[in-house]
mmCIF file of C-alpha atoms in Angstrom:
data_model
loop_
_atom_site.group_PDB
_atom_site.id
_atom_site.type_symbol
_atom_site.label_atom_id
_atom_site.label_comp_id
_atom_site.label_asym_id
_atom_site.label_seq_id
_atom_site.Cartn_x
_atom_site.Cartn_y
_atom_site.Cartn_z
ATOM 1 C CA UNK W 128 52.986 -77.486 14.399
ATOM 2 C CA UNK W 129 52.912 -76.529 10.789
ATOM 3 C CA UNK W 130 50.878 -79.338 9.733
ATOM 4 C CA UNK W 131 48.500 -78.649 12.794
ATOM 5 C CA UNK W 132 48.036 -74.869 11.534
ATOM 6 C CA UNK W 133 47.456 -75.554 7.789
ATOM 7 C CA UNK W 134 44.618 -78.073 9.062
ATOM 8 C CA UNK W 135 42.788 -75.408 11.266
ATOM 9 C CA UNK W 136 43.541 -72.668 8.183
ATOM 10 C CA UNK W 137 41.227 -75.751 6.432
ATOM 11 C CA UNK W 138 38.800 -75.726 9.278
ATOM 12 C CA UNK W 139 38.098 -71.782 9.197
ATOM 13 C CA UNK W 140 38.317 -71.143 5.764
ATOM 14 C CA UNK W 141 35.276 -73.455 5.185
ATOM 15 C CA UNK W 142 33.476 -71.812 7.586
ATOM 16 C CA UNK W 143 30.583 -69.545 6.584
ATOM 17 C CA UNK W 144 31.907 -66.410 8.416
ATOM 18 C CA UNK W 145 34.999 -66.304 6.068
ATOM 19 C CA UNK W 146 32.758 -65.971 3.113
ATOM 20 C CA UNK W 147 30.231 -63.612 4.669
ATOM 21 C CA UNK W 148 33.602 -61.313 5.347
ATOM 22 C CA UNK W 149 34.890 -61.780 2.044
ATOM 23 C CA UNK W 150 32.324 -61.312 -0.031
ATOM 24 C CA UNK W 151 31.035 -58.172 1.793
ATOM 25 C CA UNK W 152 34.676 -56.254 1.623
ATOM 26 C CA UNK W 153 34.624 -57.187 -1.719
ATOM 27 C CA UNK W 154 31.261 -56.255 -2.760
ATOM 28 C CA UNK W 155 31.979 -52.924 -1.004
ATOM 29 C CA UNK W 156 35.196 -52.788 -3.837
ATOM 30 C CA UNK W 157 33.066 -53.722 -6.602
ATOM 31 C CA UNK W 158 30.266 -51.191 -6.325
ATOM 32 C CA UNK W 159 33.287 -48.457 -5.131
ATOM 33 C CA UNK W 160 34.568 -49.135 -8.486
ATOM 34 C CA UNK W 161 31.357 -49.150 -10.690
ATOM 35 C CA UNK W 162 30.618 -45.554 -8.582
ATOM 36 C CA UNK W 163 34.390 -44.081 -9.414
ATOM 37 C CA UNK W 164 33.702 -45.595 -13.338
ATOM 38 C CA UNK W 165 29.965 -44.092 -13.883
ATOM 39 C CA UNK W 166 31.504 -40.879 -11.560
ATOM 40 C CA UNK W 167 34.548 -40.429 -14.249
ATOM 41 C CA UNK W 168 33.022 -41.239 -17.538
ATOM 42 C CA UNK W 169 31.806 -37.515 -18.179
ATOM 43 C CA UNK W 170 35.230 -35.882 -16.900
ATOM 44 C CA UNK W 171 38.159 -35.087 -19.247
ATOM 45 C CA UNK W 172 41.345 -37.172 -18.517
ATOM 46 C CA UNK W 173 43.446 -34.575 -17.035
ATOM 47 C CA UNK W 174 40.488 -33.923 -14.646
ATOM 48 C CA UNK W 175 40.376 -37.248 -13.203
ATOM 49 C CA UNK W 176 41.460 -37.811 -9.142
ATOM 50 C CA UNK W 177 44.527 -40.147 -8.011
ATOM 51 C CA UNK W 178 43.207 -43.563 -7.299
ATOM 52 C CA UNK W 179 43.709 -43.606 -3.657
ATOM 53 C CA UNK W 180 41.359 -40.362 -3.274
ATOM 54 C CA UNK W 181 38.810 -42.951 -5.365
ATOM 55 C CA UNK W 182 39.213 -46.206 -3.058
ATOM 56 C CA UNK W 183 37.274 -47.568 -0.349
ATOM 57 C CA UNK W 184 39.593 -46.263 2.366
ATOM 58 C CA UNK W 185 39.827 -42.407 1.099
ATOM 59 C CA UNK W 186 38.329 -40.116 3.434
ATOM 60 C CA UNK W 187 34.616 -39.818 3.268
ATOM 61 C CA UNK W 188 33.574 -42.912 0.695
ATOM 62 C CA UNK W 189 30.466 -44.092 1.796
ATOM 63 C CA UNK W 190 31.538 -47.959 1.412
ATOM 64 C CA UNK W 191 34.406 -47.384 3.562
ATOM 65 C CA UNK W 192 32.208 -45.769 6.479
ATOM 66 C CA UNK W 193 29.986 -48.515 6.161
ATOM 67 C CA UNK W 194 33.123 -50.935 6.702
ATOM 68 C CA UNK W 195 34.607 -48.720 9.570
ATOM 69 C CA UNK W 196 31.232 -49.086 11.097
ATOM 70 C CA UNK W 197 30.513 -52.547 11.088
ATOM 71 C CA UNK W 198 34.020 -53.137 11.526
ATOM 72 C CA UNK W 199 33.803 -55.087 14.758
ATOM 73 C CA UNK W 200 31.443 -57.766 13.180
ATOM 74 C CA UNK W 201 33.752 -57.749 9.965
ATOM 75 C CA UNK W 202 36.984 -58.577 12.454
ATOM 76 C CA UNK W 203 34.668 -61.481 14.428
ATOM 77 C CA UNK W 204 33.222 -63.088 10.872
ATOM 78 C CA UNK W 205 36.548 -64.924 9.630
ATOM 79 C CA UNK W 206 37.492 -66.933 12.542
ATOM 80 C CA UNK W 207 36.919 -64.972 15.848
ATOM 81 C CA UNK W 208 33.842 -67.311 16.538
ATOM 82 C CA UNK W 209 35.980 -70.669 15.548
ATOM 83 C CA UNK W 210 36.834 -71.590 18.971
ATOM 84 C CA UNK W 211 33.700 -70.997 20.576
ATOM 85 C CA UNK W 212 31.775 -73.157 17.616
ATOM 86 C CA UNK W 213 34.728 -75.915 18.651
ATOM 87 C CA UNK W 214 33.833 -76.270 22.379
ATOM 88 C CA UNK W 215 30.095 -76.056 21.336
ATOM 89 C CA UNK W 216 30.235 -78.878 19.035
ATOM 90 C CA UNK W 217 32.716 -80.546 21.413
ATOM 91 C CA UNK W 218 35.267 -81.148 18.389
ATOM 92 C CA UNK W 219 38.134 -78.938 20.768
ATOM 93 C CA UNK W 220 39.062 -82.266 22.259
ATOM 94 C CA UNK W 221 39.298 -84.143 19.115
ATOM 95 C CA UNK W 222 41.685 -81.529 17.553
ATOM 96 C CA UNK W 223 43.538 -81.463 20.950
ATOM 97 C CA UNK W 224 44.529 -84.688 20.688
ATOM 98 C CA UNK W 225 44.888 -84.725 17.213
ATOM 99 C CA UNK W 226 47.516 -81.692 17.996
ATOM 100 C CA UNK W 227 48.917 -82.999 21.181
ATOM 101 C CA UNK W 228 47.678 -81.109 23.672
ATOM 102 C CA UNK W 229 46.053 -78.017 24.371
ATOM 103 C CA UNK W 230 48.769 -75.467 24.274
ATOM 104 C CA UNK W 231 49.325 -76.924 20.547
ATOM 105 C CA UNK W 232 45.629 -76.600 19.472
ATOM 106 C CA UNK W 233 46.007 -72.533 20.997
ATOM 107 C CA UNK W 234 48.979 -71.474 19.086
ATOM 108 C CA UNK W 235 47.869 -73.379 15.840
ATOM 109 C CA UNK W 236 44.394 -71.583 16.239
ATOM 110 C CA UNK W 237 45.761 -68.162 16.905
ATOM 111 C CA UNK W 238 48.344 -68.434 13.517
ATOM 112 C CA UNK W 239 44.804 -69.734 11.781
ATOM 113 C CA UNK W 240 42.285 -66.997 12.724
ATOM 114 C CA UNK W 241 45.240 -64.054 12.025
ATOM 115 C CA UNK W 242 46.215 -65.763 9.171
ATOM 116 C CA UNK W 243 42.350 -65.842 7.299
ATOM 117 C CA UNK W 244 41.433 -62.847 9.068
ATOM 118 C CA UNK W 245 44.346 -60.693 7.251
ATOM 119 C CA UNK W 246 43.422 -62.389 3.913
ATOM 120 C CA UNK W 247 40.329 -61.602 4.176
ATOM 121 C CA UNK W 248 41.126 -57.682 4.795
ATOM 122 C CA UNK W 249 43.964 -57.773 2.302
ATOM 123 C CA UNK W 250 42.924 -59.687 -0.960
ATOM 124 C CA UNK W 251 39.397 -57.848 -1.836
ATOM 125 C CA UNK W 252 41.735 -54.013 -1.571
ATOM 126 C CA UNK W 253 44.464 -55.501 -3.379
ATOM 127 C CA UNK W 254 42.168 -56.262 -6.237
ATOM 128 C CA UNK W 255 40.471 -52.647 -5.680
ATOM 129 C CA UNK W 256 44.341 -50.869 -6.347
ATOM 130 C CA UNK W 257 44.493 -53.480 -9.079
ATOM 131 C CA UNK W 258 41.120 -52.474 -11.057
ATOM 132 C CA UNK W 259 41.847 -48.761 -10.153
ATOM 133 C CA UNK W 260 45.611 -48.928 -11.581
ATOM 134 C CA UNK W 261 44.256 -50.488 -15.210
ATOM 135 C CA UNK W 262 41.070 -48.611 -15.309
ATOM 136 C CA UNK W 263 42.216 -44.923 -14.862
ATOM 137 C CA UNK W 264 44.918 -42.840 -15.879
ATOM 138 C CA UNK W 265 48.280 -42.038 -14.074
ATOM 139 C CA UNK W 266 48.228 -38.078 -15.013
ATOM 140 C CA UNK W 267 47.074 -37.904 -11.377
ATOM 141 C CA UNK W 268 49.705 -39.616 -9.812
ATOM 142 C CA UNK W 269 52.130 -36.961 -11.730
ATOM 143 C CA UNK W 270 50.563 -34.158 -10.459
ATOM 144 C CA UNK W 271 50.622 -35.711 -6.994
ATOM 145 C CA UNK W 272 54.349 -35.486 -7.373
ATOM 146 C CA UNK W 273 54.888 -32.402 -8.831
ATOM 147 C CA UNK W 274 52.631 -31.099 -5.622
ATOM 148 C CA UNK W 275 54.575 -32.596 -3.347
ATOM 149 C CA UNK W 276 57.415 -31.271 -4.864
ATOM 150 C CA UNK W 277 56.689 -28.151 -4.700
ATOM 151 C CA UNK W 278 56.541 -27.669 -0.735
ATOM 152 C CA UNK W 279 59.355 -27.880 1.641
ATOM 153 C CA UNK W 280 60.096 -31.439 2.936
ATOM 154 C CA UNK W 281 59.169 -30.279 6.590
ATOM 155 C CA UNK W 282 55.649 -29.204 4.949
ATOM 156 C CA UNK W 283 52.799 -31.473 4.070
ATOM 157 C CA UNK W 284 50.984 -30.672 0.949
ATOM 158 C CA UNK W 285 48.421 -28.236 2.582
ATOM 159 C CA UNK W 286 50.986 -26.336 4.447
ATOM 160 C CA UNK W 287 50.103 -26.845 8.437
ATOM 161 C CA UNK W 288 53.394 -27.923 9.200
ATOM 162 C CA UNK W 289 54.528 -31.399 10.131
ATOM 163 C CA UNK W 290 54.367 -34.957 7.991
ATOM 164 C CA UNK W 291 51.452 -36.893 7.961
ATOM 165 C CA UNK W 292 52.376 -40.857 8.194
ATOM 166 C CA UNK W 293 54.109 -42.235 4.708
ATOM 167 C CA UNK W 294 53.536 -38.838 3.541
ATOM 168 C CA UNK W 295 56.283 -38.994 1.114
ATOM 169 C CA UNK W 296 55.228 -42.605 -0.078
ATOM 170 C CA UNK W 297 51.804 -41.443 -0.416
ATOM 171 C CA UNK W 298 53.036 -38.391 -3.049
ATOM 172 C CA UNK W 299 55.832 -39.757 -4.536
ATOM 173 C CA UNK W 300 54.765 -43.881 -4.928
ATOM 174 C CA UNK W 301 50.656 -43.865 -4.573
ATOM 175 C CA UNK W 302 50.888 -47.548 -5.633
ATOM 176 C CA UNK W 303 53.250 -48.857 -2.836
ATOM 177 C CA UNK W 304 51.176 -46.268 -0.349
ATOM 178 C CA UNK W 305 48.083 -48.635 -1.388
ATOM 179 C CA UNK W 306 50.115 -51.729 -0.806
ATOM 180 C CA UNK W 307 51.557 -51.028 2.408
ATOM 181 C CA UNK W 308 48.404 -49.252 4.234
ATOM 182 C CA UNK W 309 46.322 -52.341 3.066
ATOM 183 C CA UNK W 310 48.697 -54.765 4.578
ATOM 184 C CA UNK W 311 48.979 -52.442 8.096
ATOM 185 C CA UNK W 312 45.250 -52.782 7.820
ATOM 186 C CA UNK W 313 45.344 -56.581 7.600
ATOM 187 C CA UNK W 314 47.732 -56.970 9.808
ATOM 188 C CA UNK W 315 45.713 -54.937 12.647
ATOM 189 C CA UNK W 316 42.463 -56.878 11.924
ATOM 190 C CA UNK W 317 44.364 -59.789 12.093
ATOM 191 C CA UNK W 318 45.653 -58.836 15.860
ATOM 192 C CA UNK W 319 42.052 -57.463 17.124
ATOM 193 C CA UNK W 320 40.571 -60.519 15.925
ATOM 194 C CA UNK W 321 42.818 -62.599 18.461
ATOM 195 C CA UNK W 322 40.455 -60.883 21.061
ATOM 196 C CA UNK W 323 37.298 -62.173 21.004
ATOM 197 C CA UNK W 324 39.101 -66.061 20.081
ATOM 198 C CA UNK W 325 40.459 -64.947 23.683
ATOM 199 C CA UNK W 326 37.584 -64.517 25.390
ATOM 200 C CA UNK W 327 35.610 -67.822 23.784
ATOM 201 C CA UNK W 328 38.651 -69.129 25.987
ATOM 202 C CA UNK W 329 36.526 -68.514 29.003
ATOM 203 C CA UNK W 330 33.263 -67.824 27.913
ATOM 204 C CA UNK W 331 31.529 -69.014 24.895
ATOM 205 C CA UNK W 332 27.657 -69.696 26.026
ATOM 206 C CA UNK W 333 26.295 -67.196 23.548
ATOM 207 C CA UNK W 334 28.396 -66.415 20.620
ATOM 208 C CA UNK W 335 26.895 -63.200 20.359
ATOM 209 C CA UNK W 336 28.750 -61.637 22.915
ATOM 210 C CA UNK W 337 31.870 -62.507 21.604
ATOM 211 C CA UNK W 338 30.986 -58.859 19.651
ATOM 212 C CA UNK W 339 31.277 -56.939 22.625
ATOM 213 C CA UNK W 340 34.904 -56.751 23.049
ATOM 214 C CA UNK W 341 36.152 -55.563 19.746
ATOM 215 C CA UNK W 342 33.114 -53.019 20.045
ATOM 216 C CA UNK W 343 33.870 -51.496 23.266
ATOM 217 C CA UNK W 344 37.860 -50.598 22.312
ATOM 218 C CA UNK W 345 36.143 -49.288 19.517
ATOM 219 C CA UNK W 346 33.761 -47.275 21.460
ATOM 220 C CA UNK W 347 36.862 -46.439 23.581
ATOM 221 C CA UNK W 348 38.933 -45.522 21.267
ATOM 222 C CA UNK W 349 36.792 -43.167 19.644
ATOM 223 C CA UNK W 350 35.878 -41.575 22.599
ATOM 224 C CA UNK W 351 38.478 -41.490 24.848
ATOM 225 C CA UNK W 352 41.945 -39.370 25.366
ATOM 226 C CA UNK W 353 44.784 -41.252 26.740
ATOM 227 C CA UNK W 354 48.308 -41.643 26.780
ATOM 228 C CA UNK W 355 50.696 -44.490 25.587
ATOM 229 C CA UNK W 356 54.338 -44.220 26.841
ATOM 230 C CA UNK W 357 53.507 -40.491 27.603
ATOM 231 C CA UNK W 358 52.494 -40.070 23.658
ATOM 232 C CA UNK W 359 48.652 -38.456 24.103
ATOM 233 C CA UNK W 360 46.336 -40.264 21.613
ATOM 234 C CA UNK W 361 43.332 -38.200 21.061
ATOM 235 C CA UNK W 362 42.118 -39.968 17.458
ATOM 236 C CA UNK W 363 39.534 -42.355 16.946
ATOM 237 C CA UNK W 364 40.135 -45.726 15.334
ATOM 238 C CA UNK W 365 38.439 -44.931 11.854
ATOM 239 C CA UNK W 366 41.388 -41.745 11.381
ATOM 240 C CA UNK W 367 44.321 -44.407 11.703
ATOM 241 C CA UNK W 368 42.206 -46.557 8.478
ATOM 242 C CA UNK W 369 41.934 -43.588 6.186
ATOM 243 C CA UNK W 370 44.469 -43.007 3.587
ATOM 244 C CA UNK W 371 46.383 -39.724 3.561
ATOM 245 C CA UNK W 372 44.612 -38.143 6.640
ATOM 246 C CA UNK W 373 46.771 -35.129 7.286
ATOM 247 C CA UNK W 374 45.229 -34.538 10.902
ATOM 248 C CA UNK W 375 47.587 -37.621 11.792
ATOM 249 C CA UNK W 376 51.540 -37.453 12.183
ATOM 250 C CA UNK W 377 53.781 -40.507 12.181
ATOM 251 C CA UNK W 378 53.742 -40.885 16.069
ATOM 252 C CA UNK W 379 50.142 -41.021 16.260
ATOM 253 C CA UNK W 380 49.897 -43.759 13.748
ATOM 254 C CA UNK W 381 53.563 -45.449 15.330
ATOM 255 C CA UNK W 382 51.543 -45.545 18.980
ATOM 256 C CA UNK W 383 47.832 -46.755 17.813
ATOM 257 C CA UNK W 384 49.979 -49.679 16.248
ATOM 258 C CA UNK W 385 52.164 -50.309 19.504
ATOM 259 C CA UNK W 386 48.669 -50.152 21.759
ATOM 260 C CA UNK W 387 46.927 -52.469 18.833
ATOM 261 C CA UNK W 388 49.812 -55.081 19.331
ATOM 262 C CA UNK W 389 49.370 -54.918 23.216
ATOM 263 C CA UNK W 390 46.077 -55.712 23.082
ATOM 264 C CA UNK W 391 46.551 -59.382 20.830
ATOM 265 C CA UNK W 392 49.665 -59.880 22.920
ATOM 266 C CA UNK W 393 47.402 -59.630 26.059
ATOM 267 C CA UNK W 394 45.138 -61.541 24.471
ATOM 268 C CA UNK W 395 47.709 -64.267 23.543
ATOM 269 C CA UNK W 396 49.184 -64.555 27.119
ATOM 270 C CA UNK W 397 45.668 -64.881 28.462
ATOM 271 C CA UNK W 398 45.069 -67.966 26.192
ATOM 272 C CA UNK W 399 48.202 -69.932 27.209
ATOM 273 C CA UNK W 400 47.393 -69.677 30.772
ATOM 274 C CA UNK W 401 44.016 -70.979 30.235
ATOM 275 C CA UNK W 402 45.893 -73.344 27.946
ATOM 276 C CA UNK W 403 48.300 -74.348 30.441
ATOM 277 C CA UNK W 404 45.215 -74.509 33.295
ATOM 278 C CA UNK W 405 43.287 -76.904 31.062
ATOM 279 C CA UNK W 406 46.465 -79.018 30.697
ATOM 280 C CA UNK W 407 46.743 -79.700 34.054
ATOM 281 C CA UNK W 408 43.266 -80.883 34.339
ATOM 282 C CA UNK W 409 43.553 -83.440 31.659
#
């Protein structure tokens, strides 16, 4: 099984999409970082923000709403399109014998398209936190302390009451905040792009539509109230990507990721019965 996932992790990461991804995310982080450099230039070191209020994910940076809204192409680009290009180019049955059988060729495509997908949404902000941490000063990240320190514990920093998620992480450690919100995000790009690789399961005529899914929960979820396990959710997608958005508590961001991981497990189960139905037809 191994051996059959490191040979489709081959397959998709020489696929045009991957680059296209890549290369855009990290363009975004390149020309984030010349802006934050020309920006901070004229200011006097003491007067210079934390690095996480300067990266692509802060709240209101253009390149990050420009990556929030084409975020449903971004999560299709790596490998969400790799099963439907198979069964176009009728190379699905050579790699389902090569991998035994169809259930085999599934599971070793689903670990491949997570796997490239949450590279390619980890790597290009992991170099971001990198250029940010040797480029500007830490006198920031000090005073991010001391302010934290300076409210009560059941306080966030502008005194509404309540913690926002990883809100002590995000005062006291910036650096692991980065880390771990970057991962989260990879990880949940990773899991939406098992949907449309679901869908190519049953339809994959014109690629195109393979879009539609991921772009209608994300129509839904920024425009809908509902409830998960009784917990109301009443934010849109782009507030669960921003980094230290006080408007969000740790259940909010506890239940998106619960109702994110529903939807590839769905998603999952729906390809092994169409696995096991194809199977059977063989």
């Amino acid at each position: 099984m191994l051996k059959n996932i490191k040979t489709q992790i081959n397959i998709i990461a020489r696929q045009r999409g991957v680059f296209y991804c890549f290369f855009l995310l990290l363009g975004c982080v390149i020309f984030n970082y010349i802006h934050n450099l020309k920006r901070c230039s004229s200011l006097e070191r003491y007067m210079v923000p934390n690095y996480l209020n300067m990266s692509v994910f802060s709240y209101d940076n253009q390149y990050g709403i420009y990556i929030l809204t084409f975020m449903a192409i971004l999560l299709v680009l790596p490998g969400g399109l790799s099963l439907a290009k198979d069964r176009k180019n009728r190379t699905d049955i050579l790699y389902v014998n090569r991998c035994g059988g169809y259930k085999n060729y599934y599971i070793s495509k689903i670990a491949a398209v997570f796997t490239v997908t949450f590279v390619c949404f980890t790597v290009p902000f992991l170099i971001e936190i990198i250029l940010n941490v040797c480029a500007f000063p830490n006198e920031a990240s000090e005073e991010m302390r001391s302010v934290y320190q300076a409210y009560d514990k059941r306080n966030n920093v502008d005194g509404t009451g309540g913690t926002f998620w990883m809100c002590g992480i995000y005062y006291l450690h910036p650096g692991l905040y980065a880390v771990l919100r970057i991962v989260l995000t990879g990880l949940q790009a990773g899991l939406l792009s098992l949907v449309p690789l679901a869908v190519s399961c049953f339809y994959c005529k014109y690629q195109a539509y393979l879009l539609l899914p991921v772009y209608l929960m994300s129509v839904f979820w920024n425009n809908t109230t509902f409830k998960v396990f009784g917990h109301k959710i009443e934010h849109n997608y782009a507030s669960y990507l921003t980094w230290g958005n006080t408007k969000l508590n740790t259940s909010d961001c506890i239940y998106f990721l619960i109702m994110v991981f529903m939807v590839a497990l769905v998603s999952v189960i729906c390809m092994l019965i169409c696995a096991g139905r194809r199977e059977n037809k063989r």
